């Protein structure tokens, strides 16, 4: 089994090579919701209402990210330990379990998105039908296409535990470029900019996931 570079590379060099890409990756993840809010607020006469609907859906979106990251951190710790022990069988089992868990988490949010979105939004929207309609649509898209976010988080941890953090950053940048052009297309093609924004974000995370999946095989 090939020796993990984290066991042999000097600490300072390892920090620069692995730490900086991880910082850039986290900054990119944090920015996309801010950019979303700016686009949606300025999308027209309904911009403020649409931004309110986005805000109501955000706790579930944050929960998806939190559970994905929490699962990924656990996988990262176990993988790093097993790689250090050079236990290839255990590494394969942990990776397989991580992928299975990501699918299970996605199924839970898929079911919630299909059957629980409207009830959740109604808890906070009162009798404002426009906010309920917009928030429900936004949250359904968010949950039904959430595997890109969950799967990317898991595969990103695979890359980090094997010392390939630069690939994670490349995947983020590739997805961001794709999102920029796809968002423009959706805004120009659909009257509802809010849905276009959510679709572009989910396709962005799916692009991350696909890139991370490919890079983890290298």
PDB file of C-alpha atoms in Angstrom:
ATOM      1  CA  UNK A   1       0.000   0.000   0.000  1.00  0.00           C
ATOM      2  CA  UNK A   2       1.368   3.406  -0.976  1.00  0.00           C
ATOM      3  CA  UNK A   3       2.487   5.435   2.042  1.00  0.00           C
ATOM      4  CA  UNK A   4       0.268   8.403   2.883  1.00  0.00           C
ATOM      5  CA  UNK A   5       2.154  11.643   2.312  1.00  0.00           C
ATOM      6  CA  UNK A   6       0.741  13.076   5.549  1.00  0.00           C
ATOM      7  CA  UNK A   7       2.996  10.634   7.411  1.00  0.00           C
ATOM      8  CA  UNK A   8       6.232  11.718   5.719  1.00  0.00           C
ATOM      9  CA  UNK A   9       5.882  15.344   4.466  1.00  0.00           C
ATOM     10  CA  UNK A  10       7.212  18.110   6.827  1.00  0.00           C
ATOM     11  CA  UNK A  11       4.485  19.866   8.820  1.00  0.00           C
ATOM     12  CA  UNK A  12       5.030  23.396   7.425  1.00  0.00           C
ATOM     13  CA  UNK A  13       4.951  22.209   3.837  1.00  0.00           C
ATOM     14  CA  UNK A  14       1.911  20.053   4.584  1.00  0.00           C
ATOM     15  CA  UNK A  15       0.064  23.008   6.122  1.00  0.00           C
ATOM     16  CA  UNK A  16       0.650  25.216   3.070  1.00  0.00           C
ATOM     17  CA  UNK A  17      -0.197  22.480   0.605  1.00  0.00           C
ATOM     18  CA  UNK A  18      -3.319  21.216   2.394  1.00  0.00           C
ATOM     19  CA  UNK A  19      -4.482  24.086   4.616  1.00  0.00           C
ATOM     20  CA  UNK A  20      -4.760  26.848   2.015  1.00  0.00           C
ATOM     21  CA  UNK A  21      -6.908  24.848  -0.436  1.00  0.00           C
ATOM     22  CA  UNK A  22      -9.243  23.921   2.432  1.00  0.00           C
ATOM     23  CA  UNK A  23      -9.582  27.589   3.458  1.00  0.00           C
ATOM     24  CA  UNK A  24     -10.368  28.627  -0.123  1.00  0.00           C
ATOM     25  CA  UNK A  25     -12.886  25.784  -0.384  1.00  0.00           C
ATOM     26  CA  UNK A  26     -14.739  26.868   2.775  1.00  0.00           C
ATOM     27  CA  UNK A  27     -14.806  30.533   1.675  1.00  0.00           C
ATOM     28  CA  UNK A  28     -16.372  29.549  -1.656  1.00  0.00           C
ATOM     29  CA  UNK A  29     -19.012  27.474   0.131  1.00  0.00           C
ATOM     30  CA  UNK A  30     -19.860  30.366   2.460  1.00  0.00           C
ATOM     31  CA  UNK A  31     -20.172  32.926  -0.345  1.00  0.00           C
ATOM     32  CA  UNK A  32     -22.745  31.262  -2.565  1.00  0.00           C
ATOM     33  CA  UNK A  33     -25.703  31.904  -0.210  1.00  0.00           C
ATOM     34  CA  UNK A  34     -24.701  35.561   0.116  1.00  0.00           C
ATOM     35  CA  UNK A  35     -24.572  35.904  -3.669  1.00  0.00           C
ATOM     36  CA  UNK A  36     -27.940  34.132  -3.919  1.00  0.00           C
ATOM     37  CA  UNK A  37     -29.566  36.673  -1.615  1.00  0.00           C
ATOM     38  CA  UNK A  38     -28.188  39.579  -3.647  1.00  0.00           C
ATOM     39  CA  UNK A  39     -29.471  38.144  -6.948  1.00  0.00           C
ATOM     40  CA  UNK A  40     -32.891  37.240  -5.581  1.00  0.00           C
ATOM     41  CA  UNK A  41     -33.482  40.558  -3.798  1.00  0.00           C
ATOM     42  CA  UNK A  42     -32.806  42.420  -7.058  1.00  0.00           C
ATOM     43  CA  UNK A  43     -34.797  40.147  -9.361  1.00  0.00           C
ATOM     44  CA  UNK A  44     -37.779  42.513  -9.661  1.00  0.00           C
ATOM     45  CA  UNK A  45     -40.927  43.622  -7.861  1.00  0.00           C
ATOM     46  CA  UNK A  46     -41.150  40.365  -5.891  1.00  0.00           C
ATOM     47  CA  UNK A  47     -37.486  40.368  -4.921  1.00  0.00           C
ATOM     48  CA  UNK A  48     -37.986  41.231  -1.253  1.00  0.00           C
ATOM     49  CA  UNK A  49     -40.754  38.622  -0.840  1.00  0.00           C
ATOM     50  CA  UNK A  50     -38.628  36.027  -2.626  1.00  0.00           C
ATOM     51  CA  UNK A  51     -35.718  36.771  -0.314  1.00  0.00           C
ATOM     52  CA  UNK A  52     -38.037  36.278   2.661  1.00  0.00           C
ATOM     53  CA  UNK A  53     -39.059  32.880   1.255  1.00  0.00           C
ATOM     54  CA  UNK A  54     -35.378  31.984   0.809  1.00  0.00           C
ATOM     55  CA  UNK A  55     -34.721  32.957   4.442  1.00  0.00           C
ATOM     56  CA  UNK A  56     -37.501  30.636   5.673  1.00  0.00           C
ATOM     57  CA  UNK A  57     -36.021  27.719   3.720  1.00  0.00           C
ATOM     58  CA  UNK A  58     -32.464  28.417   4.857  1.00  0.00           C
ATOM     59  CA  UNK A  59     -32.609  26.469   8.186  1.00  0.00           C
ATOM     60  CA  UNK A  60     -33.288  23.220   6.311  1.00  0.00           C
ATOM     61  CA  UNK A  61     -30.594  24.048   3.791  1.00  0.00           C
ATOM     62  CA  UNK A  62     -28.201  24.649   6.688  1.00  0.00           C
ATOM     63  CA  UNK A  63     -29.273  21.360   8.293  1.00  0.00           C
ATOM     64  CA  UNK A  64     -28.445  19.487   5.086  1.00  0.00           C
ATOM     65  CA  UNK A  65     -24.972  21.017   5.053  1.00  0.00           C
ATOM     66  CA  UNK A  66     -24.456  20.429   8.801  1.00  0.00           C
ATOM     67  CA  UNK A  67     -25.385  16.726   8.685  1.00  0.00           C
ATOM     68  CA  UNK A  68     -23.288  16.229   5.548  1.00  0.00           C
ATOM     69  CA  UNK A  69     -20.272  17.957   7.097  1.00  0.00           C
ATOM     70  CA  UNK A  70     -20.690  16.102  10.409  1.00  0.00           C
ATOM     71  CA  UNK A  71     -20.797  12.762   8.610  1.00  0.00           C
ATOM     72  CA  UNK A  72     -17.831  13.769   6.472  1.00  0.00           C
ATOM     73  CA  UNK A  73     -15.726  14.780   9.492  1.00  0.00           C
ATOM     74  CA  UNK A  74     -16.310  11.378  11.102  1.00  0.00           C
ATOM     75  CA  UNK A  75     -15.380   9.619   7.858  1.00  0.00           C
ATOM     76  CA  UNK A  76     -12.281  11.818   7.533  1.00  0.00           C
ATOM     77  CA  UNK A  77     -11.064  10.932  11.038  1.00  0.00           C
ATOM     78  CA  UNK A  78     -11.587   7.186  10.585  1.00  0.00           C
ATOM     79  CA  UNK A  79     -10.039   7.176   7.111  1.00  0.00           C
ATOM     80  CA  UNK A  80      -6.957   9.104   8.239  1.00  0.00           C
ATOM     81  CA  UNK A  81      -6.457   6.712  11.173  1.00  0.00           C
ATOM     82  CA  UNK A  82      -6.863   3.630   8.985  1.00  0.00           C
ATOM     83  CA  UNK A  83      -4.561   5.026   6.285  1.00  0.00           C
ATOM     84  CA  UNK A  84      -1.938   5.668   8.957  1.00  0.00           C
ATOM     85  CA  UNK A  85      -2.305   2.047  10.081  1.00  0.00           C
ATOM     86  CA  UNK A  86      -2.076   0.959   6.415  1.00  0.00           C
ATOM     87  CA  UNK A  87      -5.214  -1.092   6.882  1.00  0.00           C
ATOM     88  CA  UNK A  88      -6.530  -1.201   3.327  1.00  0.00           C
ATOM     89  CA  UNK A  89      -9.556  -3.401   4.079  1.00  0.00           C
ATOM     90  CA  UNK A  90     -10.760  -1.038   6.806  1.00  0.00           C
ATOM     91  CA  UNK A  91     -10.225   1.966   4.511  1.00  0.00           C
ATOM     92  CA  UNK A  92     -12.437   0.380   1.844  1.00  0.00           C
ATOM     93  CA  UNK A  93     -15.140  -0.470   4.395  1.00  0.00           C
ATOM     94  CA  UNK A  94     -15.159   3.080   5.808  1.00  0.00           C
ATOM     95  CA  UNK A  95     -15.381   4.597   2.310  1.00  0.00           C
ATOM     96  CA  UNK A  96     -18.249   2.266   1.388  1.00  0.00           C
ATOM     97  CA  UNK A  97     -20.090   3.032   4.624  1.00  0.00           C
ATOM     98  CA  UNK A  98     -19.632   6.767   4.029  1.00  0.00           C
ATOM     99  CA  UNK A  99     -21.198   6.541   0.576  1.00  0.00           C
ATOM    100  CA  UNK A 100     -24.086   4.446   1.952  1.00  0.00           C
ATOM    101  CA  UNK A 101     -24.701   6.978   4.754  1.00  0.00           C
ATOM    102  CA  UNK A 102     -24.743   9.856   2.260  1.00  0.00           C
ATOM    103  CA  UNK A 103     -27.449   8.074   0.249  1.00  0.00           C
ATOM    104  CA  UNK A 104     -29.508   7.412   3.412  1.00  0.00           C
ATOM    105  CA  UNK A 105     -29.252  11.078   4.451  1.00  0.00           C
ATOM    106  CA  UNK A 106     -30.331  12.157   0.968  1.00  0.00           C
ATOM    107  CA  UNK A 107     -33.382   9.859   1.036  1.00  0.00           C
ATOM    108  CA  UNK A 108     -34.512  11.402   4.356  1.00  0.00           C
ATOM    109  CA  UNK A 109     -34.303  14.937   2.955  1.00  0.00           C
ATOM    110  CA  UNK A 110     -35.898  13.847  -0.331  1.00  0.00           C
ATOM    111  CA  UNK A 111     -38.956  12.524   1.536  1.00  0.00           C
ATOM    112  CA  UNK A 112     -39.098  15.694   3.648  1.00  0.00           C
ATOM    113  CA  UNK A 113     -38.804  17.870   0.538  1.00  0.00           C
ATOM    114  CA  UNK A 114     -41.652  16.102  -1.235  1.00  0.00           C
ATOM    115  CA  UNK A 115     -44.078  15.851   1.677  1.00  0.00           C
ATOM    116  CA  UNK A 116     -42.995  18.287   4.389  1.00  0.00           C
ATOM    117  CA  UNK A 117     -41.849  21.455   2.629  1.00  0.00           C
ATOM    118  CA  UNK A 118     -45.168  23.286   2.611  1.00  0.00           C
ATOM    119  CA  UNK A 119     -45.943  22.424   6.256  1.00  0.00           C
ATOM    120  CA  UNK A 120     -42.540  23.693   7.344  1.00  0.00           C
ATOM    121  CA  UNK A 121     -42.876  27.001   5.459  1.00  0.00           C
ATOM    122  CA  UNK A 122     -46.421  27.534   6.788  1.00  0.00           C
ATOM    123  CA  UNK A 123     -45.063  27.452  10.351  1.00  0.00           C
ATOM    124  CA  UNK A 124     -43.263  30.756   9.714  1.00  0.00           C
ATOM    125  CA  UNK A 125     -45.073  32.425   6.805  1.00  0.00           C
ATOM    126  CA  UNK A 126     -48.458  32.962   8.491  1.00  0.00           C
ATOM    127  CA  UNK A 127     -51.162  33.683   5.917  1.00  0.00           C
ATOM    128  CA  UNK A 128     -48.868  35.169   3.273  1.00  0.00           C
ATOM    129  CA  UNK A 129     -49.686  32.876   0.339  1.00  0.00           C
ATOM    130  CA  UNK A 130     -47.004  34.289  -1.929  1.00  0.00           C
ATOM    131  CA  UNK A 131     -44.250  33.567   0.602  1.00  0.00           C
ATOM    132  CA  UNK A 132     -45.701  30.083   1.199  1.00  0.00           C
ATOM    133  CA  UNK A 133     -45.747  29.325  -2.526  1.00  0.00           C
ATOM    134  CA  UNK A 134     -42.239  30.650  -3.164  1.00  0.00           C
ATOM    135  CA  UNK A 135     -40.754  29.105  -0.019  1.00  0.00           C
ATOM    136  CA  UNK A 136     -42.303  25.697  -0.712  1.00  0.00           C
ATOM    137  CA  UNK A 137     -41.011  25.627  -4.282  1.00  0.00           C
ATOM    138  CA  UNK A 138     -37.546  26.733  -3.190  1.00  0.00           C
ATOM    139  CA  UNK A 139     -37.347  24.204  -0.351  1.00  0.00           C
ATOM    140  CA  UNK A 140     -38.545  21.327  -2.540  1.00  0.00           C
ATOM    141  CA  UNK A 141     -35.823  22.048  -5.088  1.00  0.00           C
ATOM    142  CA  UNK A 142     -33.292  22.390  -2.289  1.00  0.00           C
ATOM    143  CA  UNK A 143     -34.168  19.009  -0.720  1.00  0.00           C
ATOM    144  CA  UNK A 144     -34.835  16.975  -3.864  1.00  0.00           C
ATOM    145  CA  UNK A 145     -31.464  17.897  -5.381  1.00  0.00           C
ATOM    146  CA  UNK A 146     -29.526  17.836  -2.105  1.00  0.00           C
ATOM    147  CA  UNK A 147     -27.387  14.802  -2.938  1.00  0.00           C
ATOM    148  CA  UNK A 148     -24.935  17.054  -4.750  1.00  0.00           C
ATOM    149  CA  UNK A 149     -24.209  18.878  -1.485  1.00  0.00           C
ATOM    150  CA  UNK A 150     -24.219  15.754   0.714  1.00  0.00           C
ATOM    151  CA  UNK A 151     -22.238  13.611  -1.718  1.00  0.00           C
ATOM    152  CA  UNK A 152     -19.687  16.333  -2.366  1.00  0.00           C
ATOM    153  CA  UNK A 153     -19.081  16.776   1.372  1.00  0.00           C
ATOM    154  CA  UNK A 154     -18.355  13.056   1.770  1.00  0.00           C
ATOM    155  CA  UNK A 155     -16.076  12.832  -1.268  1.00  0.00           C
ATOM    156  CA  UNK A 156     -14.351  16.055  -0.251  1.00  0.00           C
ATOM    157  CA  UNK A 157     -13.410  14.325   3.017  1.00  0.00           C
ATOM    158  CA  UNK A 158     -12.061  11.385   1.041  1.00  0.00           C
ATOM    159  CA  UNK A 159      -9.750  13.800  -0.757  1.00  0.00           C
ATOM    160  CA  UNK A 160      -8.728  15.555   2.459  1.00  0.00           C
ATOM    161  CA  UNK A 161      -7.944  12.350   4.339  1.00  0.00           C
ATOM    162  CA  UNK A 162      -5.653  11.225   1.512  1.00  0.00           C
ATOM    163  CA  UNK A 163      -3.893  14.616   1.287  1.00  0.00           C
ATOM    164  CA  UNK A 164      -5.477  15.691  -2.027  1.00  0.00           C
ATOM    165  CA  UNK A 165      -7.081  18.917  -0.798  1.00  0.00           C
ATOM    166  CA  UNK A 166      -6.053  20.840  -3.944  1.00  0.00           C
ATOM    167  CA  UNK A 167      -8.445  18.636  -5.936  1.00  0.00           C
ATOM    168  CA  UNK A 168     -11.273  19.769  -3.652  1.00  0.00           C
ATOM    169  CA  UNK A 169     -10.521  23.402  -4.500  1.00  0.00           C
ATOM    170  CA  UNK A 170     -10.331  22.600  -8.229  1.00  0.00           C
ATOM    171  CA  UNK A 171     -13.763  20.949  -7.982  1.00  0.00           C
ATOM    172  CA  UNK A 172     -15.169  24.037  -6.231  1.00  0.00           C
ATOM    173  CA  UNK A 173     -13.772  26.428  -8.831  1.00  0.00           C
ATOM    174  CA  UNK A 174     -14.993  24.227 -11.713  1.00  0.00           C
ATOM    175  CA  UNK A 175     -18.473  24.163 -10.197  1.00  0.00           C
ATOM    176  CA  UNK A 176     -18.458  27.924  -9.601  1.00  0.00           C
ATOM    177  CA  UNK A 177     -17.612  28.634 -13.249  1.00  0.00           C
ATOM    178  CA  UNK A 178     -20.348  26.265 -14.391  1.00  0.00           C
ATOM    179  CA  UNK A 179     -22.836  27.865 -11.992  1.00  0.00           C
ATOM    180  CA  UNK A 180     -22.112  31.381 -13.302  1.00  0.00           C
ATOM    181  CA  UNK A 181     -23.034  30.530 -16.906  1.00  0.00           C
ATOM    182  CA  UNK A 182     -25.890  28.219 -15.941  1.00  0.00           C
ATOM    183  CA  UNK A 183     -27.380  30.876 -13.643  1.00  0.00           C
ATOM    184  CA  UNK A 184     -27.344  33.431 -16.474  1.00  0.00           C
ATOM    185  CA  UNK A 185     -29.098  30.937 -18.735  1.00  0.00           C
ATOM    186  CA  UNK A 186     -31.794  30.223 -16.137  1.00  0.00           C
ATOM    187  CA  UNK A 187     -32.375  33.899 -15.368  1.00  0.00           C
ATOM    188  CA  UNK A 188     -32.766  34.674 -19.057  1.00  0.00           C
ATOM    189  CA  UNK A 189     -34.881  31.593 -19.787  1.00  0.00           C
ATOM    190  CA  UNK A 190     -37.223  31.583 -16.785  1.00  0.00           C
ATOM    191  CA  UNK A 191     -39.351  34.380 -15.428  1.00  0.00           C
ATOM    192  CA  UNK A 192     -38.950  32.983 -11.909  1.00  0.00           C
ATOM    193  CA  UNK A 193     -35.405  33.965 -10.952  1.00  0.00           C
ATOM    194  CA  UNK A 194     -35.779  32.391  -7.504  1.00  0.00           C
ATOM    195  CA  UNK A 195     -36.176  28.899  -8.967  1.00  0.00           C
ATOM    196  CA  UNK A 196     -33.359  29.577 -11.409  1.00  0.00           C
ATOM    197  CA  UNK A 197     -31.129  30.512  -8.509  1.00  0.00           C
ATOM    198  CA  UNK A 198     -31.919  27.329  -6.592  1.00  0.00           C
ATOM    199  CA  UNK A 199     -31.488  25.104  -9.650  1.00  0.00           C
ATOM    200  CA  UNK A 200     -28.127  26.700 -10.442  1.00  0.00           C
ATOM    201  CA  UNK A 201     -26.942  26.140  -6.862  1.00  0.00           C
ATOM    202  CA  UNK A 202     -27.966  22.488  -6.879  1.00  0.00           C
ATOM    203  CA  UNK A 203     -26.379  21.817 -10.248  1.00  0.00           C
ATOM    204  CA  UNK A 204     -23.278  23.589  -8.905  1.00  0.00           C
ATOM    205  CA  UNK A 205     -23.043  21.143  -5.974  1.00  0.00           C
ATOM    206  CA  UNK A 206     -23.708  18.213  -8.310  1.00  0.00           C
ATOM    207  CA  UNK A 207     -20.802  19.412 -10.454  1.00  0.00           C
ATOM    208  CA  UNK A 208     -18.643  19.511  -7.273  1.00  0.00           C
ATOM    209  CA  UNK A 209     -19.750  15.978  -6.451  1.00  0.00           C
ATOM    210  CA  UNK A 210     -18.917  14.609  -9.899  1.00  0.00           C
ATOM    211  CA  UNK A 211     -15.493  16.299  -9.920  1.00  0.00           C
ATOM    212  CA  UNK A 212     -14.699  15.078  -6.396  1.00  0.00           C
ATOM    213  CA  UNK A 213     -15.792  11.568  -7.330  1.00  0.00           C
ATOM    214  CA  UNK A 214     -13.457  11.558 -10.325  1.00  0.00           C
ATOM    215  CA  UNK A 215     -10.538  13.083  -8.361  1.00  0.00           C
ATOM    216  CA  UNK A 216     -10.914  10.529  -5.542  1.00  0.00           C
ATOM    217  CA  UNK A 217     -10.189   7.785  -8.072  1.00  0.00           C
ATOM    218  CA  UNK A 218      -6.881   9.363  -9.131  1.00  0.00           C
TER     219      UNK A 218
END
